[in-house]
Amino acid sequence: MARAGRHHLTRSRRSPGGRALAGVAVLLCLLAAGAAIAAGLRLTGGGDGGAGGTPMAAERIDPQTSGLAIRRVPDGSQGPLAAAQESLVAAVISDLDDFWATTVPAVAGQDFTPLRGGVTAVDSAAPTGSTACVSRPDRIGGNAYYCPDDDGIVYDSSALVPVLLYRYGAPGLVGAFAHEFGHAVQARIGPTPEERNARPARYPSLLIEAQGDCDAGAFLRWVVAGKARHIHLDAGAMLAAAGPLLDFADPVTVPPTDSAAHGLSLDRLTSLLLGYRQGAAACHAMTVDSLHPTLGAIRLSPGGAAALVTPRYAGTPEVLAAAGRSIAAFTGSPVTATAAPADLASAVPYGQFAEATALALAVGRQSYGSAAGAACFAGAWAASVFGDAPPGSLGSWPGDADEGLDLVRTRAGASFADAAGYADGFHQGVAACR
């Protein structure tokens, strides 16, 4: 959430099936064993290879060993890996400083000033302690946000950073902090907190968070281009970099006017893609009218969220039959493709629209050949029924578009190009799939 001037990184939408994050204690044990650091991180300095000519990991953060000092709350040690984790966060912030130092003048015609309040690591498991925007440690549990009170970033060192590293590796840590830094940029070039308070209808939370996601995309593109000093990611890391933003989106019960609205997963991906493709200038040209969010596009039925628990169809065969009729109506041709068993299995945690999307992917593969083209077709079909389908059918539930995206980005071999293809198809139709 993001209340009382706080901009949180995440707002948990749901934890379906295997996507629930493991307990923090388990994650810390894994980290202590080196599992997370080995998966995409290299805790040594330098970017030209490891000792003895051993190649460095393709996805890594070269730790920051000097410069930015991260304040700890409470004072003192926060565990054996606290210093190592802080060096990674410091490296990410250092590269963000570099990016925005050249980007803000180009976008806004003014100099960029570093964070006045710096970065503070708060141990949410501690019994006492406070800092700006955090009255006591448990108030930041599992989160990070930009604090306008002292122009700094605060984050949970015990229940956020370990989770990001374990779940998403180095890319997820980068994507998460890039989003928060976007809010620091807003405080400099607008919309500032003062402007937001004066004109809340023009600058609602949904727009503010969309700009943060967009800014993250612009920064990630700069990183992928090889321009960062400490962060080393390629395009293959982008799905993991976007993961924290997409996994922690709003529940469908949140109205788009909510004071802490961030958007559904597809909304957040769309904003990230804008920055990734068009740069930061496009992010700060965003308006409420340019968003077109899926959040709130379909109203909940009279039964509310409880009605979404009851399946629409008796089982997978019935879902696929309904999907076949719907896709045939969309294409004007009979469906001859068969959903891949692996895709159907992957769809189970997400719901019946995800199962239907498995068939749409198979049909799209017939027409467009590539995985990204298939995902694009699936997105276009999803848009054709989203909000226009009769009640109780595919496309009539407010989370349907996200269910399709969930399958596309978590199936075996999924890539960022696939997720982007789904978003393009949803917003632009099949013309985007060629």
Coordinates of C-alpha atoms in Angstrom, one line a residue:
M1 CA 0.0 0.0 0.0
A2 CA 1.0 3.6 -0.2
R3 CA -0.7 5.8 2.4
A4 CA 0.2 9.0 4.3
G5 CA 2.8 10.0 1.8
R6 CA 4.4 6.6 1.5
H7 CA 5.1 4.9 -1.8
H8 CA 5.4 1.2 -1.2
L9 CA 7.0 -1.1 -3.7
T10 CA 4.5 -3.9 -3.5
R11 CA 0.9 -4.6 -2.8
S12 CA 0.2 -8.3 -2.7
R13 CA -2.6 -9.3 -5.1
R14 CA -2.8 -13.0 -4.2
S15 CA -0.6 -16.0 -3.6
P16 CA -2.0 -18.7 -5.9
G17 CA -0.7 -22.2 -5.6
G18 CA 3.1 -22.4 -5.9
R19 CA 3.6 -18.7 -6.3
A20 CA 3.3 -17.9 -2.6
L21 CA 6.5 -16.6 -1.2
A22 CA 8.2 -18.9 1.2
G23 CA 8.6 -17.9 4.9
V24 CA 11.2 -15.4 5.7
A25 CA 13.0 -17.8 8.1
V26 CA 13.3 -20.4 5.4
L27 CA 14.6 -17.8 2.9
L28 CA 17.2 -16.6 5.4
C29 CA 18.4 -20.1 5.9
L30 CA 18.8 -20.6 2.1
L31 CA 20.6 -17.3 1.9
A32 CA 22.9 -18.3 4.6
A33 CA 23.8 -21.4 2.6
G34 CA 24.5 -19.2 -0.4
A35 CA 21.7 -20.3 -2.5
A36 CA 20.4 -16.9 -3.4
I37 CA 23.7 -15.3 -3.9
A38 CA 24.9 -18.1 -6.2
A39 CA 21.8 -17.6 -8.4
G40 CA 22.8 -14.5 -10.3
L41 CA 25.0 -12.6 -7.8
R42 CA 28.7 -12.4 -7.5
L43 CA 29.9 -10.8 -4.3
T44 CA 33.3 -9.7 -5.6
G45 CA 34.4 -6.4 -7.0
G46 CA 35.2 -5.6 -10.6
G47 CA 33.3 -6.3 -13.8
D48 CA 36.0 -7.9 -16.0
G49 CA 35.8 -11.5 -14.9
G50 CA 36.5 -13.5 -11.8
A51 CA 39.7 -14.7 -10.3
G52 CA 41.9 -16.9 -12.5
G53 CA 39.9 -16.1 -15.6
T54 CA 36.6 -17.6 -14.3
P55 CA 33.7 -15.9 -16.2
M56 CA 31.4 -13.7 -14.1
A57 CA 27.7 -14.6 -13.8
A58 CA 25.7 -13.1 -16.7
E59 CA 23.3 -11.6 -14.2
R60 CA 25.1 -9.9 -11.4
I61 CA 25.6 -6.8 -9.2
D62 CA 29.1 -5.9 -8.5
P63 CA 28.8 -4.8 -4.8
Q64 CA 29.4 -1.2 -3.8
T65 CA 32.2 -1.2 -1.3
S66 CA 32.5 2.5 -0.8
G67 CA 30.5 5.7 -1.3
L68 CA 26.9 5.3 -0.2
A69 CA 26.5 4.3 3.4
I70 CA 23.2 2.7 4.3
R71 CA 21.9 3.5 7.8
R72 CA 20.6 0.6 9.9
V73 CA 17.5 0.7 12.2
P74 CA 18.0 -0.4 14.9
D75 CA 21.7 0.4 15.0
G76 CA 24.1 -2.5 14.9
S77 CA 24.2 -5.8 13.0
Q78 CA 21.1 -7.3 11.4
G79 CA 22.5 -10.7 10.7
P80 CA 25.5 -12.3 9.0
L81 CA 24.4 -11.3 5.5
A82 CA 23.3 -7.7 6.3
A83 CA 26.5 -6.1 5.1
A84 CA 26.6 -8.2 1.9
Q85 CA 22.9 -7.3 1.1
E86 CA 23.5 -3.7 1.8
S87 CA 26.4 -3.5 -0.6
L88 CA 24.1 -4.8 -3.3
V89 CA 21.5 -2.2 -2.5
A90 CA 24.1 0.5 -2.4
A91 CA 25.4 -0.6 -5.8
V92 CA 21.9 -0.4 -7.3
I93 CA 21.3 3.1 -5.8
S94 CA 24.7 4.2 -7.2
D95 CA 23.7 3.2 -10.7
L96 CA 20.3 4.8 -10.3
D97 CA 22.1 8.0 -9.3
D98 CA 24.2 7.8 -12.5
F99 CA 21.3 7.2 -14.7
W100 CA 19.1 10.0 -13.4
A101 CA 22.0 12.4 -13.2
T102 CA 22.0 12.5 -17.0
T103 CA 18.4 11.7 -17.6
V104 CA 16.7 14.4 -15.4
P105 CA 18.5 17.3 -17.3
A106 CA 17.5 15.8 -20.6
V107 CA 13.9 15.2 -19.5
A108 CA 13.2 18.2 -17.3
G109 CA 16.0 20.7 -18.0
Q110 CA 17.2 20.8 -14.5
D111 CA 20.0 19.3 -12.5
F112 CA 19.5 16.1 -10.5
T113 CA 20.2 16.1 -6.8
P114 CA 21.0 12.8 -5.0
L115 CA 18.7 11.6 -2.2
R116 CA 19.0 14.0 0.8
G117 CA 17.9 11.3 3.3
G118 CA 19.9 8.5 1.7
V119 CA 18.9 4.9 2.2
T120 CA 17.8 3.3 5.4
A121 CA 17.6 -0.5 6.1
V122 CA 14.9 -1.3 8.7
D123 CA 14.8 -4.7 10.4
S124 CA 11.1 -5.3 10.5
A125 CA 11.7 -8.1 13.0
A126 CA 13.2 -5.8 15.6
P127 CA 11.1 -4.9 18.6
T128 CA 12.0 -1.2 18.5
G129 CA 13.4 1.5 16.2
S130 CA 12.2 4.3 14.1
T131 CA 13.2 6.6 11.2
A132 CA 11.5 8.9 8.8
C133 CA 8.2 7.5 7.6
V134 CA 8.6 4.4 9.9
S135 CA 7.3 4.8 13.4
R136 CA 8.2 1.3 14.4
P137 CA 9.9 -1.6 12.5
D138 CA 6.9 -3.8 11.9
R139 CA 5.2 -1.0 9.9
I140 CA 7.5 -1.7 6.9
G141 CA 7.1 -5.5 6.9
G142 CA 8.2 -6.9 3.6
N143 CA 8.3 -3.6 1.8
A144 CA 10.2 -0.5 0.6
Y145 CA 9.2 3.0 -0.3
Y146 CA 10.3 6.5 -1.0
C147 CA 9.9 8.7 2.0
P148 CA 9.2 12.4 1.0
D149 CA 9.7 13.5 4.7
D150 CA 13.4 13.3 4.4
D151 CA 13.8 12.5 0.7
G152 CA 15.1 9.0 1.2
I153 CA 14.4 5.4 0.5
V154 CA 13.6 3.0 3.4
Y155 CA 13.4 -0.8 3.0
D156 CA 12.9 -3.9 5.1
S157 CA 16.2 -5.6 5.4
S158 CA 14.9 -8.9 6.9
A159 CA 11.7 -9.6 5.0
L160 CA 12.1 -7.8 1.6
V161 CA 15.7 -8.0 0.3
P162 CA 16.1 -11.7 1.2
V163 CA 12.8 -12.5 -0.5
L164 CA 13.7 -10.5 -3.6
L165 CA 17.1 -12.2 -4.0
Y166 CA 15.7 -15.7 -3.4
R167 CA 12.7 -15.3 -5.6
Y168 CA 14.0 -13.2 -8.4
G169 CA 17.8 -13.0 -8.0
A170 CA 19.7 -9.9 -8.9
P171 CA 17.2 -8.6 -11.6
G172 CA 14.4 -8.5 -9.1
L173 CA 16.3 -6.4 -6.6
V174 CA 17.1 -4.0 -9.4
G175 CA 13.6 -3.7 -10.6
A176 CA 12.2 -3.2 -7.2
F177 CA 14.5 -0.3 -6.2
A178 CA 14.3 1.2 -9.6
H179 CA 10.5 1.7 -9.1
E180 CA 11.0 3.3 -5.7
F181 CA 13.7 5.6 -7.1
G182 CA 11.2 6.8 -9.7
H183 CA 9.2 8.4 -6.9
A184 CA 12.3 10.3 -5.8
V185 CA 12.5 11.6 -9.4
Q186 CA 8.9 12.7 -9.2
A187 CA 9.7 14.7 -6.1
R188 CA 12.2 16.6 -8.1
I189 CA 10.5 17.1 -11.5
G190 CA 6.9 16.5 -10.7
P191 CA 4.3 15.6 -9.9
T192 CA 5.6 16.5 -6.5
P193 CA 3.8 15.7 -3.2
E194 CA 2.6 19.3 -3.1
E195 CA 1.2 19.1 -6.6
R196 CA -0.5 15.8 -5.8
N197 CA -2.1 17.2 -2.7
A198 CA -3.3 20.3 -4.5
R199 CA -4.7 18.4 -7.5
P200 CA -5.5 14.8 -6.5
A201 CA -7.8 14.1 -9.4
R202 CA -5.1 15.0 -11.8
Y203 CA -2.4 13.0 -10.0
P204 CA -4.0 9.9 -8.5
S205 CA -2.0 7.1 -7.0
L206 CA -2.6 5.0 -10.1
L207 CA -0.8 7.5 -12.2
I208 CA 2.0 8.0 -9.7
E209 CA 2.7 4.3 -9.5
A210 CA 2.5 3.9 -13.2
Q211 CA 5.2 6.5 -13.6
G212 CA 7.3 4.6 -11.1
D213 CA 6.9 1.4 -13.1
C214 CA 7.7 3.3 -16.3
D215 CA 10.8 4.9 -14.8
A216 CA 11.9 1.4 -13.7
G217 CA 11.6 0.3 -17.3
A218 CA 13.6 3.2 -18.6
F219 CA 16.4 2.5 -16.2
L220 CA 16.4 -1.2 -16.9
R221 CA 16.8 -0.5 -20.7
W222 CA 19.9 1.6 -19.8
V223 CA 21.2 -1.3 -17.7
V224 CA 20.5 -3.9 -20.5
A225 CA 22.4 -1.6 -22.9
G226 CA 25.5 -2.2 -20.7
K227 CA 25.8 1.4 -19.4
A228 CA 25.6 0.7 -15.6
R229 CA 28.8 0.5 -13.6
H230 CA 27.7 -2.1 -11.1
I231 CA 24.6 -3.9 -12.5
H232 CA 25.1 -6.4 -15.3
L233 CA 21.9 -7.7 -16.8
D234 CA 21.0 -8.7 -20.3
A235 CA 17.6 -8.8 -22.0
G236 CA 17.1 -12.3 -20.8
A237 CA 16.9 -11.0 -17.2
M238 CA 14.0 -8.7 -17.9
L239 CA 11.2 -11.1 -16.9
A240 CA 12.8 -11.6 -13.5
A241 CA 13.4 -7.8 -13.2
A242 CA 9.7 -7.1 -13.8
G243 CA 8.7 -10.0 -11.5
P244 CA 8.3 -8.1 -8.2
L245 CA 6.2 -5.4 -9.8
L246 CA 3.9 -7.9 -11.5
D247 CA 3.6 -10.4 -8.7
F248 CA 2.7 -7.7 -6.2
A249 CA -0.1 -5.9 -8.0
D250 CA -3.5 -4.8 -6.7
P251 CA -6.3 -7.2 -5.9
V252 CA -9.2 -6.9 -8.2
T253 CA -11.3 -5.5 -5.3
V254 CA -9.3 -2.3 -5.3
P255 CA -11.0 0.6 -7.2
P256 CA -8.8 2.6 -9.5
T257 CA -9.4 5.7 -7.4
D258 CA -8.0 4.1 -4.3
S259 CA -5.4 6.3 -2.6
A260 CA -2.9 3.5 -2.8
A261 CA -3.8 1.9 -6.2
H262 CA -0.9 0.5 -8.3
G263 CA -2.8 -1.4 -11.0
L264 CA -3.2 -5.0 -12.0
S265 CA -0.2 -6.9 -13.3
L266 CA -1.0 -6.1 -16.9
D267 CA -1.3 -2.4 -16.1
R268 CA 2.1 -2.5 -14.4
L269 CA 3.7 -4.4 -17.2
T270 CA 2.3 -1.9 -19.7
S271 CA 3.8 1.0 -17.9
L272 CA 7.2 -0.7 -17.5
L273 CA 7.2 -1.4 -21.3
L274 CA 6.5 2.2 -22.1
G275 CA 9.7 3.3 -20.2
Y276 CA 11.7 0.4 -21.6
R277 CA 10.8 1.2 -25.1
Q278 CA 10.4 4.9 -25.2
G279 CA 12.5 6.2 -22.3
A280 CA 11.9 8.4 -19.3
A281 CA 10.5 11.3 -21.2
A282 CA 7.5 9.2 -22.1
C283 CA 7.0 8.3 -18.4
H284 CA 6.7 11.9 -17.3
A285 CA 4.3 12.7 -20.2
M286 CA 1.9 10.1 -18.8
T287 CA -1.6 11.4 -17.8
V288 CA -4.7 9.8 -16.3
D289 CA -6.3 9.8 -19.7
S290 CA -3.3 7.8 -21.2
L291 CA -3.4 5.0 -18.7
H292 CA -6.5 2.9 -19.8
P293 CA -6.0 0.5 -16.9
T294 CA -7.6 -3.0 -16.6
L295 CA -8.0 -2.3 -12.9
G296 CA -11.6 -1.4 -12.4
A297 CA -12.5 -2.0 -16.1
I298 CA -14.9 -4.8 -15.0
R299 CA -17.0 -4.3 -12.0
L300 CA -17.4 -7.0 -9.4
S301 CA -20.6 -9.0 -9.6
P302 CA -23.2 -8.4 -6.9
G303 CA -21.6 -11.3 -5.0
G304 CA -18.3 -9.4 -4.8
A305 CA -15.0 -11.1 -4.4
A306 CA -16.7 -14.1 -2.9
A307 CA -18.4 -14.8 -6.2
L308 CA -15.0 -15.2 -7.9
V309 CA -14.2 -18.3 -5.8
T310 CA -16.8 -20.4 -7.5
P311 CA -15.5 -21.8 -10.8
R312 CA -17.5 -20.8 -13.9
Y313 CA -17.1 -24.2 -15.5
A314 CA -17.3 -27.7 -14.1
G315 CA -13.7 -28.6 -15.1
T316 CA -11.0 -28.2 -17.7
P317 CA -12.8 -30.0 -20.6
E318 CA -15.7 -27.5 -20.2
V319 CA -13.2 -24.6 -20.0
L320 CA -11.5 -25.7 -23.2
A321 CA -14.8 -26.2 -25.0
A322 CA -15.9 -22.6 -24.1
A323 CA -12.5 -21.3 -25.1
G324 CA -12.7 -23.1 -28.4
R325 CA -16.0 -21.5 -29.2
S326 CA -14.8 -18.1 -28.1
I327 CA -11.5 -18.2 -30.1
A328 CA -13.3 -19.5 -33.2
A329 CA -15.7 -16.5 -33.0
F330 CA -12.7 -14.2 -32.6
T331 CA -10.8 -15.6 -35.7
G332 CA -13.7 -16.6 -37.8
S333 CA -12.2 -20.1 -38.2
P334 CA -12.6 -23.5 -36.5
V335 CA -10.1 -24.2 -33.8
T336 CA -7.9 -27.2 -34.7
A337 CA -5.1 -26.7 -32.2
T338 CA -4.8 -28.5 -28.9
A339 CA -3.6 -26.9 -25.7
A340 CA -0.2 -28.2 -24.6
P341 CA -0.5 -30.4 -21.5
A342 CA 2.4 -28.5 -19.9
D343 CA 0.6 -25.2 -20.3
L344 CA -2.6 -26.6 -18.9
A345 CA -0.7 -27.8 -15.8
S346 CA 1.0 -24.4 -15.5
A347 CA -2.4 -22.7 -15.7
V348 CA -4.0 -24.5 -12.8
P349 CA -2.8 -22.2 -10.0
Y350 CA -4.2 -19.1 -11.8
G351 CA -7.7 -20.1 -12.8
Q352 CA -9.9 -21.1 -15.6
F353 CA -9.1 -18.1 -17.8
A354 CA -5.5 -19.1 -17.7
E355 CA -6.5 -22.6 -18.8
A356 CA -8.4 -21.0 -21.7
T357 CA -5.3 -19.0 -22.5
A358 CA -3.4 -22.2 -22.9
L359 CA -5.6 -23.0 -25.9
A360 CA -5.2 -19.5 -27.3
L361 CA -1.5 -19.9 -27.1
A362 CA -1.7 -23.1 -29.2
V363 CA -3.9 -21.4 -31.8
G364 CA -1.5 -18.4 -31.9
R365 CA 1.4 -20.7 -32.4
Q366 CA -0.2 -22.1 -35.5
S367 CA -0.7 -18.7 -36.9
Y368 CA 2.4 -16.8 -35.9
G369 CA 5.0 -19.5 -35.3
S370 CA 6.9 -17.9 -32.4
A371 CA 6.2 -18.0 -28.7
A372 CA 6.0 -14.2 -28.6
G373 CA 3.6 -14.2 -31.5
A374 CA 1.5 -16.8 -29.8
A375 CA 1.4 -14.7 -26.6
C376 CA 0.4 -11.7 -28.7
F377 CA -2.5 -13.6 -30.2
A378 CA -3.5 -14.7 -26.7
G379 CA -3.5 -11.1 -25.5
A380 CA -5.6 -10.0 -28.5
W381 CA -8.1 -12.7 -27.9
A382 CA -8.2 -11.8 -24.1
A383 CA -8.9 -8.2 -25.0
S384 CA -11.7 -9.2 -27.3
V385 CA -13.7 -10.8 -24.5
F386 CA -12.4 -8.8 -21.5
G387 CA -15.4 -6.8 -20.3
D388 CA -17.5 -7.7 -23.3
A389 CA -18.3 -11.3 -22.5
P390 CA -21.7 -12.3 -21.0
P391 CA -21.7 -12.7 -17.2
G392 CA -20.2 -16.0 -16.1
S393 CA -18.3 -16.6 -19.3
L394 CA -14.6 -16.2 -20.2
G395 CA -13.6 -12.6 -20.1
S396 CA -16.3 -11.5 -17.7
W397 CA -14.2 -11.5 -14.5
P398 CA -12.0 -8.5 -13.5
G399 CA -8.9 -10.6 -13.1
D400 CA -9.2 -12.5 -16.4
A401 CA -6.6 -10.5 -18.3
D402 CA -4.1 -11.0 -15.5
E403 CA -4.7 -14.7 -15.4
G404 CA -3.7 -15.0 -19.1
L405 CA -0.6 -12.9 -18.4
D406 CA 0.2 -15.1 -15.4
L407 CA 0.3 -18.2 -17.6
V408 CA 2.3 -16.5 -20.4
R409 CA 5.0 -15.3 -18.1
T410 CA 5.3 -18.4 -15.8
R411 CA 5.1 -21.3 -18.3
A412 CA 8.3 -23.3 -19.1
G413 CA 10.7 -21.3 -21.2
A414 CA 8.8 -18.0 -20.8
S415 CA 10.6 -14.8 -21.8
F416 CA 10.1 -11.1 -21.4
A417 CA 9.3 -11.0 -25.1
D418 CA 6.4 -13.3 -24.5
A419 CA 5.0 -11.1 -21.7
A420 CA 5.5 -8.0 -23.9
G421 CA 3.8 -9.8 -26.8
Y422 CA 0.8 -10.5 -24.6
A423 CA 0.5 -6.9 -23.6
D424 CA 0.9 -5.7 -27.1
G425 CA -1.8 -8.0 -28.4
F426 CA -4.1 -6.9 -25.6
H427 CA -3.7 -3.2 -26.3
Q428 CA -3.2 -3.3 -30.1
G429 CA -4.9 -6.4 -31.4
V430 CA -3.6 -9.0 -33.8
A431 CA -2.0 -6.3 -36.0
A432 CA 0.8 -6.2 -33.3
C433 CA 1.5 -9.9 -33.7
R434 CA 3.0 -9.9 -37.2

